mmCIF file with all atom_site columns, C-alpha atoms in Angstrom:
data_model
loop_
_atom_site.group_PDB
_atom_site.id
_atom_site.type_symbol
_atom_site.label_atom_id
_atom_site.label_alt_id
_atom_site.label_comp_id
_atom_site.label_asym_id
_atom_site.label_entity_id
_atom_site.label_seq_id
_atom_site.pdbx_PDB_ins_code
_atom_site.Cartn_x
_atom_site.Cartn_y
_atom_site.Cartn_z
_atom_site.occupancy
_atom_site.B_iso_or_equiv
_atom_site.pdbx_formal_charge
_atom_site.auth_seq_id
_atom_site.auth_comp_id
_atom_site.auth_asym_id
_atom_site.auth_atom_id
_atom_site.pdbx_PDB_model_num
ATOM 1   C CA . MET A 1 1   ? 71.843 129.028 44.179 1.00 0.00 ? 1   MET A CA 1
ATOM 2   C CA . ILE A 1 2   ? 70.093 125.658 44.410 1.00 0.00 ? 2   ILE A CA 1
ATOM 3   C CA . GLU A 1 3   ? 68.298 124.313 41.361 1.00 0.00 ? 3   GLU A CA 1
ATOM 4   C CA . LEU A 1 4   ? 66.027 121.268 41.192 1.00 0.00 ? 4   LEU A CA 1
ATOM 5   C CA . ARG A 1 5   ? 65.633 119.820 37.706 1.00 0.00 ? 5   ARG A CA 1
ATOM 6   C CA . ARG A 1 6   ? 62.824 117.299 37.244 1.00 0.00 ? 6   ARG A CA 1
ATOM 7   C CA . VAL A 1 7   ? 63.562 115.571 40.549 1.00 0.00 ? 7   VAL A CA 1
ATOM 8   C CA . ARG A 1 8   ? 61.588 112.367 41.016 1.00 0.00 ? 8   ARG A CA 1
ATOM 9   C CA . LYS A 1 9   ? 61.498 110.153 44.109 1.00 0.00 ? 9   LYS A CA 1
ATOM 10  C CA . THR A 1 10  ? 59.512 107.038 45.002 1.00 0.00 ? 10  THR A CA 1
ATOM 11  C CA . PHE A 1 11  ? 59.529 104.624 47.929 1.00 0.00 ? 11  PHE A CA 1
ATOM 12  C CA . HIS A 1 12  ? 58.743 100.921 47.895 1.00 0.00 ? 12  HIS A CA 1
ATOM 13  C CA . ILE A 1 13  ? 55.624 99.914  49.826 1.00 0.00 ? 13  ILE A CA 1
ATOM 14  C CA . LYS A 1 14  ? 56.400 96.858  51.932 1.00 0.00 ? 14  LYS A CA 1
ATOM 15  C CA . ASN A 1 15  ? 54.616 93.665  50.894 1.00 0.00 ? 15  ASN A CA 1
ATOM 16  C CA . LYS A 1 16  ? 53.098 95.350  47.847 1.00 0.00 ? 16  LYS A CA 1
ATOM 17  C CA . ASN A 1 17  ? 54.083 95.466  44.202 1.00 0.00 ? 17  ASN A CA 1
ATOM 18  C CA . GLN A 1 18  ? 53.886 99.252  44.263 1.00 0.00 ? 18  GLN A CA 1
ATOM 19  C CA . ARG A 1 19  ? 55.900 102.345 44.992 1.00 0.00 ? 19  ARG A CA 1
ATOM 20  C CA . ARG A 1 20  ? 54.635 105.568 46.512 1.00 0.00 ? 20  ARG A CA 1
ATOM 21  C CA . LEU A 1 21  ? 55.362 108.662 44.436 1.00 0.00 ? 21  LEU A CA 1
ATOM 22  C CA . VAL A 1 22  ? 56.793 111.389 46.690 1.00 0.00 ? 22  VAL A CA 1
ATOM 23  C CA . LEU A 1 23  ? 58.309 113.857 44.198 1.00 0.00 ? 23  LEU A CA 1
ATOM 24  C CA . ASN A 1 24  ? 56.929 113.886 40.678 1.00 0.00 ? 24  ASN A CA 1
ATOM 25  C CA . GLY A 1 25  ? 59.508 115.602 38.484 1.00 0.00 ? 25  GLY A CA 1
ATOM 26  C CA . VAL A 1 26  ? 59.907 118.664 40.720 1.00 0.00 ? 26  VAL A CA 1
ATOM 27  C CA . SER A 1 27  ? 61.742 121.709 39.309 1.00 0.00 ? 27  SER A CA 1
ATOM 28  C CA . HIS A 1 28  ? 62.511 124.912 41.197 1.00 0.00 ? 28  HIS A CA 1
ATOM 29  C CA . ILE A 1 29  ? 65.288 127.459 41.731 1.00 0.00 ? 29  ILE A CA 1
ATOM 30  C CA . PHE A 1 30  ? 66.081 128.697 45.243 1.00 0.00 ? 30  PHE A CA 1
ATOM 31  C CA . GLU A 1 31  ? 67.763 132.083 44.960 1.00 0.00 ? 31  GLU A CA 1
ATOM 32  C CA . PRO A 1 32  ? 70.255 133.367 47.543 1.00 0.00 ? 32  PRO A CA 1
ATOM 33  C CA . GLY A 1 33  ? 68.934 136.107 49.795 1.00 0.00 ? 33  GLY A CA 1
ATOM 34  C CA . ARG A 1 34  ? 65.339 134.867 49.613 1.00 0.00 ? 34  ARG A CA 1
ATOM 35  C CA . ASN A 1 35  ? 64.361 132.821 52.679 1.00 0.00 ? 35  ASN A CA 1
ATOM 36  C CA . THR A 1 36  ? 61.897 130.196 51.498 1.00 0.00 ? 36  THR A CA 1
ATOM 37  C CA . GLY A 1 37  ? 59.516 127.943 53.397 1.00 0.00 ? 37  GLY A CA 1
ATOM 38  C CA . ILE A 1 38  ? 58.091 124.620 52.255 1.00 0.00 ? 38  ILE A CA 1
ATOM 39  C CA . LEU A 1 39  ? 54.720 123.719 53.736 1.00 0.00 ? 39  LEU A CA 1
ATOM 40  C CA . GLY A 1 40  ? 53.074 120.321 53.545 1.00 0.00 ? 40  GLY A CA 1
ATOM 41  C CA . ARG A 1 41  ? 50.988 117.965 55.614 1.00 0.00 ? 41  ARG A CA 1
ATOM 42  C CA . ASN A 1 42  ? 52.614 115.091 57.514 1.00 0.00 ? 42  ASN A CA 1
ATOM 43  C CA . GLY A 1 43  ? 53.865 112.472 55.069 1.00 0.00 ? 43  GLY A CA 1
ATOM 44  C CA . ALA A 1 44  ? 53.933 114.835 52.088 1.00 0.00 ? 44  ALA A CA 1
ATOM 45  C CA . GLY A 1 45  ? 57.672 114.296 51.589 1.00 0.00 ? 45  GLY A CA 1
ATOM 46  C CA . LYS A 1 46  ? 59.099 117.503 53.069 1.00 0.00 ? 46  LYS A CA 1
ATOM 47  C CA . SER A 1 47  ? 61.957 115.772 54.901 1.00 0.00 ? 47  SER A CA 1
ATOM 48  C CA . THR A 1 48  ? 62.689 113.640 51.837 1.00 0.00 ? 48  THR A CA 1
ATOM 49  C CA . LEU A 1 49  ? 62.943 116.792 49.739 1.00 0.00 ? 49  LEU A CA 1
ATOM 50  C CA . ILE A 1 50  ? 65.295 118.529 52.179 1.00 0.00 ? 50  ILE A CA 1
ATOM 51  C CA . ASN A 1 51  ? 67.488 115.414 52.375 1.00 0.00 ? 51  ASN A CA 1
ATOM 52  C CA . ILE A 1 52  ? 67.711 115.250 48.585 1.00 0.00 ? 52  ILE A CA 1
ATOM 53  C CA . ILE A 1 53  ? 68.610 118.945 48.402 1.00 0.00 ? 53  ILE A CA 1
ATOM 54  C CA . GLY A 1 54  ? 71.299 118.427 51.048 1.00 0.00 ? 54  GLY A CA 1
ATOM 55  C CA . GLY A 1 55  ? 72.709 115.372 49.296 1.00 0.00 ? 55  GLY A CA 1
ATOM 56  C CA . ASN A 1 56  ? 71.858 112.910 52.077 1.00 0.00 ? 56  ASN A CA 1
ATOM 57  C CA . GLU A 1 57  ? 69.472 110.975 49.855 1.00 0.00 ? 57  GLU A CA 1
ATOM 58  C CA . PRO A 1 58  ? 69.592 110.435 46.074 1.00 0.00 ? 58  PRO A CA 1
ATOM 59  C CA . PRO A 1 59  ? 66.621 111.081 43.766 1.00 0.00 ? 59  PRO A CA 1
ATOM 60  C CA . ASP A 1 60  ? 65.398 108.310 41.487 1.00 0.00 ? 60  ASP A CA 1
ATOM 61  C CA . SER A 1 61  ? 65.972 110.668 38.573 1.00 0.00 ? 61  SER A CA 1
ATOM 62  C CA . GLY A 1 62  ? 66.584 114.346 37.896 1.00 0.00 ? 62  GLY A CA 1
ATOM 63  C CA . GLN A 1 63  ? 69.311 116.668 39.144 1.00 0.00 ? 63  GLN A CA 1
ATOM 64  C CA . VAL A 1 64  ? 70.094 118.912 42.086 1.00 0.00 ? 64  VAL A CA 1
ATOM 65  C CA . ILE A 1 65  ? 72.530 121.659 41.087 1.00 0.00 ? 65  ILE A CA 1
ATOM 66  C CA . ARG A 1 66  ? 74.281 123.442 43.947 1.00 0.00 ? 66  ARG A CA 1
ATOM 67  C CA . SER A 1 67  ? 76.404 126.518 43.290 1.00 0.00 ? 67  SER A CA 1
ATOM 68  C CA . SER A 1 68  ? 76.439 127.616 46.945 1.00 0.00 ? 68  SER A CA 1
ATOM 69  C CA . ARG A 1 69  ? 77.769 126.186 50.185 1.00 0.00 ? 69  ARG A CA 1
ATOM 70  C CA . LEU A 1 70  ? 74.936 124.219 51.811 1.00 0.00 ? 70  LEU A CA 1
ATOM 71  C CA . SER A 1 71  ? 74.538 122.979 55.352 1.00 0.00 ? 71  SER A CA 1
ATOM 72  C CA . TRP A 1 72  ? 73.320 119.482 56.019 1.00 0.00 ? 72  TRP A CA 1
ATOM 73  C CA . PRO A 1 73  ? 69.684 119.508 57.257 1.00 0.00 ? 73  PRO A CA 1
ATOM 74  C CA . ILE A 1 74  ? 69.821 121.261 60.628 1.00 0.00 ? 74  ILE A CA 1
ATOM 75  C CA . GLY A 1 75  ? 69.398 118.710 63.398 1.00 0.00 ? 75  GLY A CA 1
ATOM 76  C CA . PHE A 1 76  ? 70.442 115.806 61.149 1.00 0.00 ? 76  PHE A CA 1
ATOM 77  C CA . SER A 1 77  ? 72.741 113.592 63.202 1.00 0.00 ? 77  SER A CA 1
ATOM 78  C CA . GLY A 1 78  ? 73.388 110.881 60.636 1.00 0.00 ? 78  GLY A CA 1
ATOM 79  C CA . CYS A 1 79  ? 76.926 112.169 60.117 1.00 0.00 ? 79  CYS A CA 1
ATOM 80  C CA . PHE A 1 80  ? 77.975 111.250 63.674 1.00 0.00 ? 80  PHE A CA 1
ATOM 81  C CA . HIS A 1 81  ? 79.923 108.094 64.500 1.00 0.00 ? 81  HIS A CA 1
ATOM 82  C CA . SER A 1 82  ? 78.075 106.425 67.366 1.00 0.00 ? 82  SER A CA 1
ATOM 83  C CA . HIS A 1 83  ? 81.218 105.129 69.105 1.00 0.00 ? 83  HIS A CA 1
ATOM 84  C CA . LEU A 1 84  ? 82.942 108.532 69.172 1.00 0.00 ? 84  LEU A CA 1
ATOM 85  C CA . THR A 1 85  ? 82.194 111.145 71.797 1.00 0.00 ? 85  THR A CA 1
ATOM 86  C CA . GLY A 1 86  ? 80.421 114.369 70.916 1.00 0.00 ? 86  GLY A CA 1
ATOM 87  C CA . ARG A 1 87  ? 83.723 116.257 71.087 1.00 0.00 ? 87  ARG A CA 1
ATOM 88  C CA . GLU A 1 88  ? 85.491 113.687 68.880 1.00 0.00 ? 88  GLU A CA 1
ATOM 89  C CA . ASN A 1 89  ? 82.722 113.882 66.305 1.00 0.00 ? 89  ASN A CA 1
ATOM 90  C CA . LEU A 1 90  ? 83.040 117.659 66.161 1.00 0.00 ? 90  LEU A CA 1
ATOM 91  C CA . ARG A 1 91  ? 86.789 117.350 65.591 1.00 0.00 ? 91  ARG A CA 1
ATOM 92  C CA . PHE A 1 92  ? 86.193 114.865 62.758 1.00 0.00 ? 92  PHE A CA 1
ATOM 93  C CA . VAL A 1 93  ? 83.630 117.062 60.966 1.00 0.00 ? 93  VAL A CA 1
ATOM 94  C CA . CYS A 1 94  ? 85.814 120.156 61.375 1.00 0.00 ? 94  CYS A CA 1
ATOM 95  C CA . ARG A 1 95  ? 88.707 118.400 59.648 1.00 0.00 ? 95  ARG A CA 1
ATOM 96  C CA . ILE A 1 96  ? 86.457 117.465 56.710 1.00 0.00 ? 96  ILE A CA 1
ATOM 97  C CA . TYR A 1 97  ? 85.170 121.025 56.291 1.00 0.00 ? 97  TYR A CA 1
ATOM 98  C CA . GLY A 1 98  ? 88.441 122.766 57.152 1.00 0.00 ? 98  GLY A CA 1
ATOM 99  C CA . ALA A 1 99  ? 86.827 124.580 60.095 1.00 0.00 ? 99  ALA A CA 1
ATOM 100 C CA . PRO A 1 100 ? 88.707 125.722 63.234 1.00 0.00 ? 100 PRO A CA 1
ATOM 101 C CA . ILE A 1 101 ? 88.324 122.896 65.753 1.00 0.00 ? 101 ILE A CA 1
ATOM 102 C CA . LYS A 1 102 ? 88.598 124.911 68.984 1.00 0.00 ? 102 LYS A CA 1
ATOM 103 C CA . LYS A 1 103 ? 86.258 127.673 67.848 1.00 0.00 ? 103 LYS A CA 1
ATOM 104 C CA . VAL A 1 104 ? 83.607 125.212 66.669 1.00 0.00 ? 104 VAL A CA 1
ATOM 105 C CA . THR A 1 105 ? 83.924 122.998 69.763 1.00 0.00 ? 105 THR A CA 1
ATOM 106 C CA . ASP A 1 106 ? 83.655 125.945 72.162 1.00 0.00 ? 106 ASP A CA 1
ATOM 107 C CA . PHE A 1 107 ? 80.566 127.232 70.366 1.00 0.00 ? 107 PHE A CA 1
ATOM 108 C CA . VAL A 1 108 ? 78.831 123.842 70.297 1.00 0.00 ? 108 VAL A CA 1
ATOM 109 C CA . ALA A 1 109 ? 79.672 123.033 73.928 1.00 0.00 ? 109 ALA A CA 1
ATOM 110 C CA . ASP A 1 110 ? 78.118 126.312 75.050 1.00 0.00 ? 110 ASP A CA 1
ATOM 111 C CA . PHE A 1 111 ? 75.186 126.279 72.654 1.00 0.00 ? 111 PHE A CA 1
ATOM 112 C CA . SER A 1 112 ? 74.116 122.635 72.992 1.00 0.00 ? 112 SER A CA 1
ATOM 113 C CA . GLU A 1 113 ? 74.162 122.648 76.820 1.00 0.00 ? 113 GLU A CA 1
ATOM 114 C CA . LEU A 1 114 ? 75.346 119.023 76.767 1.00 0.00 ? 114 LEU A CA 1
ATOM 115 C CA . GLY A 1 115 ? 77.905 119.544 79.540 1.00 0.00 ? 115 GLY A CA 1
ATOM 116 C CA . PRO A 1 116 ? 79.769 116.323 80.453 1.00 0.00 ? 116 PRO A CA 1
ATOM 117 C CA . TYR A 1 117 ? 77.928 114.427 77.694 1.00 0.00 ? 117 TYR A CA 1
ATOM 118 C CA . MET A 1 118 ? 80.306 116.096 75.221 1.00 0.00 ? 118 MET A CA 1
ATOM 119 C CA . ASP A 1 119 ? 82.860 113.499 76.355 1.00 0.00 ? 119 ASP A CA 1
ATOM 120 C CA . ILE A 1 120 ? 80.545 110.472 76.221 1.00 0.00 ? 120 ILE A CA 1
ATOM 121 C CA . PRO A 1 121 ? 79.930 108.331 73.096 1.00 0.00 ? 121 PRO A CA 1
ATOM 122 C CA . VAL A 1 122 ? 77.073 109.590 70.922 1.00 0.00 ? 122 VAL A CA 1
ATOM 123 C CA . LYS A 1 123 ? 75.460 106.120 70.999 1.00 0.00 ? 123 LYS A CA 1
ATOM 124 C CA . THR A 1 124 ? 74.395 106.886 74.597 1.00 0.00 ? 124 THR A CA 1
ATOM 125 C CA . TYR A 1 125 ? 72.609 110.116 73.592 1.00 0.00 ? 125 TYR A CA 1
ATOM 126 C CA . SER A 1 126 ? 68.871 110.509 73.438 1.00 0.00 ? 126 SER A CA 1
ATOM 127 C CA . SER A 1 127 ? 67.460 111.664 70.097 1.00 0.00 ? 127 SER A CA 1
ATOM 128 C CA . GLY A 1 128 ? 67.053 115.162 71.532 1.00 0.00 ? 128 GLY A CA 1
ATOM 129 C CA . MET A 1 129 ? 70.678 115.304 72.664 1.00 0.00 ? 129 MET A CA 1
ATOM 130 C CA . SER A 1 130 ? 71.901 114.158 69.242 1.00 0.00 ? 130 SER A CA 1
ATOM 131 C CA . ALA A 1 131 ? 69.742 116.823 67.598 1.00 0.00 ? 131 ALA A CA 1
ATOM 132 C CA . LYS A 1 132 ? 71.182 119.505 69.887 1.00 0.00 ? 132 LYS A CA 1
ATOM 133 C CA . LEU A 1 133 ? 74.734 118.444 69.034 1.00 0.00 ? 133 LEU A CA 1
ATOM 134 C CA . ALA A 1 134 ? 73.946 118.473 65.307 1.00 0.00 ? 134 ALA A CA 1
ATOM 135 C CA . PHE A 1 135 ? 72.128 121.785 65.561 1.00 0.00 ? 135 PHE A CA 1
ATOM 136 C CA . GLY A 1 136 ? 74.982 123.424 67.428 1.00 0.00 ? 136 GLY A CA 1
ATOM 137 C CA . LEU A 1 137 ? 77.516 122.105 64.914 1.00 0.00 ? 137 LEU A CA 1
ATOM 138 C CA . SER A 1 138 ? 75.444 123.449 62.018 1.00 0.00 ? 138 SER A CA 1
ATOM 139 C CA . MET A 1 139 ? 75.256 126.892 63.598 1.00 0.00 ? 139 MET A CA 1
ATOM 140 C CA . ALA A 1 140 ? 78.976 126.909 64.418 1.00 0.00 ? 140 ALA A CA 1
ATOM 141 C CA . MET A 1 141 ? 79.913 126.677 60.739 1.00 0.00 ? 141 MET A CA 1
ATOM 142 C CA . GLU A 1 142 ? 79.374 129.221 57.990 1.00 0.00 ? 142 GLU A CA 1
ATOM 143 C CA . PHE A 1 143 ? 77.140 128.270 55.031 1.00 0.00 ? 143 PHE A CA 1
ATOM 144 C CA . ASP A 1 144 ? 75.431 130.191 52.228 1.00 0.00 ? 144 ASP A CA 1
ATOM 145 C CA . PHE A 1 145 ? 72.226 128.175 52.657 1.00 0.00 ? 145 PHE A CA 1
ATOM 146 C CA . TYR A 1 146 ? 70.956 126.654 55.891 1.00 0.00 ? 146 TYR A CA 1
ATOM 147 C CA . LEU A 1 147 ? 68.584 123.713 55.416 1.00 0.00 ? 147 LEU A CA 1
ATOM 148 C CA . ILE A 1 148 ? 66.121 123.591 58.307 1.00 0.00 ? 148 ILE A CA 1
ATOM 149 C CA . ASP A 1 149 ? 63.730 120.718 59.009 1.00 0.00 ? 149 ASP A CA 1
ATOM 150 C CA . GLU A 1 150 ? 61.479 121.383 62.025 1.00 0.00 ? 150 GLU A CA 1
ATOM 151 C CA . VAL A 1 151 ? 64.537 121.842 64.220 1.00 0.00 ? 151 VAL A CA 1
ATOM 152 C CA . THR A 1 152 ? 62.907 124.525 66.374 1.00 0.00 ? 152 THR A CA 1
ATOM 153 C CA . ALA A 1 153 ? 60.940 121.679 68.010 1.00 0.00 ? 153 ALA A CA 1
ATOM 154 C CA . VAL A 1 154 ? 64.148 120.485 69.717 1.00 0.00 ? 154 VAL A CA 1
ATOM 155 C CA . GLY A 1 155 ? 64.741 121.254 73.387 1.00 0.00 ? 155 GLY A CA 1
ATOM 156 C CA . ASP A 1 156 ? 62.968 123.210 76.092 1.00 0.00 ? 156 ASP A CA 1
ATOM 157 C CA . ALA A 1 157 ? 61.756 126.817 75.979 1.00 0.00 ? 157 ALA A CA 1
ATOM 158 C CA . SER A 1 158 ? 65.212 128.184 76.797 1.00 0.00 ? 158 SER A CA 1
ATOM 159 C CA . PHE A 1 159 ? 66.877 126.221 73.999 1.00 0.00 ? 159 PHE A CA 1
ATOM 160 C CA . LYS A 1 160 ? 64.150 127.199 71.517 1.00 0.00 ? 160 LYS A CA 1
ATOM 161 C CA . ALA A 1 161 ? 64.690 130.869 72.382 1.00 0.00 ? 161 ALA A CA 1
ATOM 162 C CA . LYS A 1 162 ? 68.417 130.423 71.824 1.00 0.00 ? 162 LYS A CA 1
ATOM 163 C CA . ALA A 1 163 ? 67.718 128.721 68.474 1.00 0.00 ? 163 ALA A CA 1
ATOM 164 C CA . GLN A 1 164 ? 65.471 131.566 67.350 1.00 0.00 ? 164 GLN A CA 1
ATOM 165 C CA . LYS A 1 165 ? 68.119 134.121 68.273 1.00 0.00 ? 165 LYS A CA 1
ATOM 166 C CA . VAL A 1 166 ? 70.835 132.392 66.237 1.00 0.00 ? 166 VAL A CA 1
ATOM 167 C CA . PHE A 1 167 ? 68.450 132.001 63.276 1.00 0.00 ? 167 PHE A CA 1
ATOM 168 C CA . GLU A 1 168 ? 67.825 135.756 63.374 1.00 0.00 ? 168 GLU A CA 1
ATOM 169 C CA . GLU A 1 169 ? 71.570 136.353 63.298 1.00 0.00 ? 169 GLU A CA 1
ATOM 170 C CA . ARG A 1 170 ? 72.089 133.927 60.400 1.00 0.00 ? 170 ARG A CA 1
ATOM 171 C CA . ARG A 1 171 ? 69.348 135.575 58.341 1.00 0.00 ? 171 ARG A CA 1
ATOM 172 C CA . GLY A 1 172 ? 71.541 138.644 58.119 1.00 0.00 ? 172 GLY A CA 1
ATOM 173 C CA . ARG A 1 173 ? 74.221 136.919 56.068 1.00 0.00 ? 173 ARG A CA 1
ATOM 174 C CA . ALA A 1 174 ? 72.834 133.600 54.769 1.00 0.00 ? 174 ALA A CA 1
ATOM 175 C CA . THR A 1 175 ? 69.688 132.162 53.177 1.00 0.00 ? 175 THR A CA 1
ATOM 176 C CA . LEU A 1 176 ? 67.293 129.885 55.029 1.00 0.00 ? 176 LEU A CA 1
ATOM 177 C CA . LEU A 1 177 ? 65.363 127.046 53.426 1.00 0.00 ? 177 LEU A CA 1
ATOM 178 C CA . VAL A 1 178 ? 62.785 126.008 56.011 1.00 0.00 ? 178 VAL A CA 1
ATOM 179 C CA . VAL A 1 179 ? 60.729 122.813 55.775 1.00 0.00 ? 179 VAL A CA 1
ATOM 180 C CA . SER A 1 180 ? 57.749 122.719 58.119 1.00 0.00 ? 180 SER A CA 1
ATOM 181 C CA . HIS A 1 181 ? 54.055 122.038 58.612 1.00 0.00 ? 181 HIS A CA 1
ATOM 182 C CA . SER A 1 182 ? 53.910 125.002 61.014 1.00 0.00 ? 182 SER A CA 1
ATOM 183 C CA . ILE A 1 183 ? 52.515 128.201 59.511 1.00 0.00 ? 183 ILE A CA 1
ATOM 184 C CA . GLN A 1 184 ? 53.979 130.278 62.327 1.00 0.00 ? 184 GLN A CA 1
ATOM 185 C CA . THR A 1 185 ? 57.485 128.901 61.737 1.00 0.00 ? 185 THR A CA 1
ATOM 186 C CA . ILE A 1 186 ? 57.291 129.742 58.038 1.00 0.00 ? 186 ILE A CA 1
ATOM 187 C CA . LYS A 1 187 ? 55.919 133.244 58.684 1.00 0.00 ? 187 LYS A CA 1
ATOM 188 C CA . THR A 1 188 ? 58.635 133.902 61.273 1.00 0.00 ? 188 THR A CA 1
ATOM 189 C CA . TYR A 1 189 ? 61.633 132.984 59.130 1.00 0.00 ? 189 TYR A CA 1
ATOM 190 C CA . CYS A 1 190 ? 60.601 133.279 55.469 1.00 0.00 ? 190 CYS A CA 1
ATOM 191 C CA . GLN A 1 191 ? 59.561 135.803 52.832 1.00 0.00 ? 191 GLN A CA 1
ATOM 192 C CA . GLU A 1 192 ? 57.917 133.252 50.536 1.00 0.00 ? 192 GLU A CA 1
ATOM 193 C CA . ALA A 1 193 ? 56.490 129.750 50.705 1.00 0.00 ? 193 ALA A CA 1
ATOM 194 C CA . LEU A 1 194 ? 55.970 126.721 48.490 1.00 0.00 ? 194 LEU A CA 1
ATOM 195 C CA . VAL A 1 195 ? 53.481 123.923 49.144 1.00 0.00 ? 195 VAL A CA 1
ATOM 196 C CA . LEU A 1 196 ? 54.410 120.271 48.646 1.00 0.00 ? 196 LEU A CA 1
ATOM 197 C CA . ASP A 1 197 ? 51.330 118.170 47.901 1.00 0.00 ? 197 ASP A CA 1
ATOM 198 C CA . GLN A 1 198 ? 50.827 114.891 46.013 1.00 0.00 ? 198 GLN A CA 1
ATOM 199 C CA . GLY A 1 199 ? 54.341 114.999 44.589 1.00 0.00 ? 199 GLY A CA 1
ATOM 200 C CA . GLU A 1 200 ? 54.080 118.561 43.288 1.00 0.00 ? 200 GLU A CA 1
ATOM 201 C CA . LEU A 1 201 ? 55.983 121.578 44.635 1.00 0.00 ? 201 LEU A CA 1
ATOM 202 C CA . LYS A 1 202 ? 53.715 124.569 44.033 1.00 0.00 ? 202 LYS A CA 1
ATOM 203 C CA . PRO A 1 203 ? 54.968 128.187 44.101 1.00 0.00 ? 203 PRO A CA 1
ATOM 204 C CA . PHE A 1 204 ? 52.677 131.110 44.971 1.00 0.00 ? 204 PHE A CA 1
ATOM 205 C CA . PRO A 1 205 ? 52.866 134.875 44.297 1.00 0.00 ? 205 PRO A CA 1
ATOM 206 C CA . ASP A 1 206 ? 52.734 135.692 48.019 1.00 0.00 ? 206 ASP A CA 1
ATOM 207 C CA . MET A 1 207 ? 52.858 134.067 51.449 1.00 0.00 ? 207 MET A CA 1
ATOM 208 C CA . ASP A 1 208 ? 49.134 134.450 52.189 1.00 0.00 ? 208 ASP A CA 1
ATOM 209 C CA . GLN A 1 209 ? 48.120 132.511 49.083 1.00 0.00 ? 209 GLN A CA 1
ATOM 210 C CA . ALA A 1 210 ? 50.525 129.698 49.957 1.00 0.00 ? 210 ALA A CA 1
ATOM 211 C CA . ILE A 1 211 ? 49.135 129.488 53.493 1.00 0.00 ? 211 ILE A CA 1
ATOM 212 C CA . GLU A 1 212 ? 45.547 129.516 52.239 1.00 0.00 ? 212 GLU A CA 1
ATOM 213 C CA . HIS A 1 213 ? 46.293 126.650 49.844 1.00 0.00 ? 213 HIS A CA 1
ATOM 214 C CA . TYR A 1 214 ? 48.075 124.690 52.570 1.00 0.00 ? 214 TYR A CA 1
ATOM 215 C CA . GLN A 1 215 ? 45.160 125.104 54.979 1.00 0.00 ? 215 GLN A CA 1
ATOM 216 C CA . GLN A 1 216 ? 42.782 123.987 52.265 1.00 0.00 ? 216 GLN A CA 1
ATOM 217 C CA . ILE A 1 217 ? 44.620 120.736 51.555 1.00 0.00 ? 217 ILE A CA 1
ATOM 218 C CA . CYS A 1 218 ? 44.894 120.016 55.284 1.00 0.00 ? 218 CYS A CA 1
ATOM 219 C CA . ARG A 1 219 ? 41.091 119.990 55.457 1.00 0.00 ? 219 ARG A CA 1
ATOM 220 C CA . THR A 1 220 ? 40.888 117.201 52.875 1.00 0.00 ? 220 THR A CA 1
ATOM 221 C CA . PRO A 1 221 ? 41.901 113.530 53.246 1.00 0.00 ? 221 PRO A CA 1
ATOM 222 C CA . ALA A 1 222 ? 45.428 112.700 52.092 1.00 0.00 ? 222 ALA A CA 1
ATOM 223 C CA . VAL A 1 223 ? 45.623 110.864 48.765 1.00 0.00 ? 223 VAL A CA 1
ATOM 224 C CA . PHE A 1 224 ? 49.032 109.390 47.945 1.00 0.00 ? 224 PHE A CA 1
ATOM 225 C CA . GLN A 1 225 ? 49.996 108.615 44.365 1.00 0.00 ? 225 GLN A CA 1
ATOM 226 C CA . MET A 1 226 ? 51.219 105.126 43.594 1.00 0.00 ? 226 MET A CA 1
ATOM 227 C CA . THR A 1 227 ? 53.280 103.711 40.733 1.00 0.00 ? 227 THR A CA 1
ATOM 228 C CA . GLY A 1 228 ? 54.160 100.227 39.557 1.00 0.00 ? 228 GLY A CA 1
ATOM 229 C CA . THR A 1 229 ? 57.471 98.632  40.483 1.00 0.00 ? 229 THR A CA 1
ATOM 230 C CA . ASP A 1 230 ? 58.931 99.916  37.203 1.00 0.00 ? 230 ASP A CA 1
ATOM 231 C CA . GLY A 1 231 ? 58.201 103.484 38.345 1.00 0.00 ? 231 GLY A CA 1
ATOM 232 C CA . ARG A 1 232 ? 55.286 104.131 35.968 1.00 0.00 ? 232 ARG A CA 1
#
């Protein structure tokens, strides 16, 4: 289970005595076995939310309670050391998580299609190559919840088909939390959806109502909430 308790997050606006309010005391419980999508327009704070859930970014206030084994956001490559090769980075992460190094490395080498780049420092990778390495590593390890942030946009048609196939396999034994602005992505992988808008995370009784609300807000101009430097 993942529980958000009054999670608040703001960001400083450069050259202004203001902060933008991204999450305004958000509370929600994500239950295991219920694949959930989070819809929101560009800039709504979807990636910020998924990073806070995964522990990669702290909230200003509130709590994130995790009683399950969570992946990092799929495609997130911030855990890689730029001067190590792809293969060396995999070995390092495996040691942290207690995962079998050879099994994980073989899976990622095949899945990522990086070929000889597996033995070249990550600092030479393009952003797409880094995302493939991170994606493959995420899929090579077993988690209760997989945190997914628009990762299906990575790679060519062949890689996307491979990604969809592994997602289908994971859905049989783990829970997906999918952050996206794509209705089709949410409908493909999830049974329910929430909408993030103006700092609020809104639940809906069914998927169609969530999609209708999301489409409605996308037809209106974005209005971002601001606070003073003291957070009020």
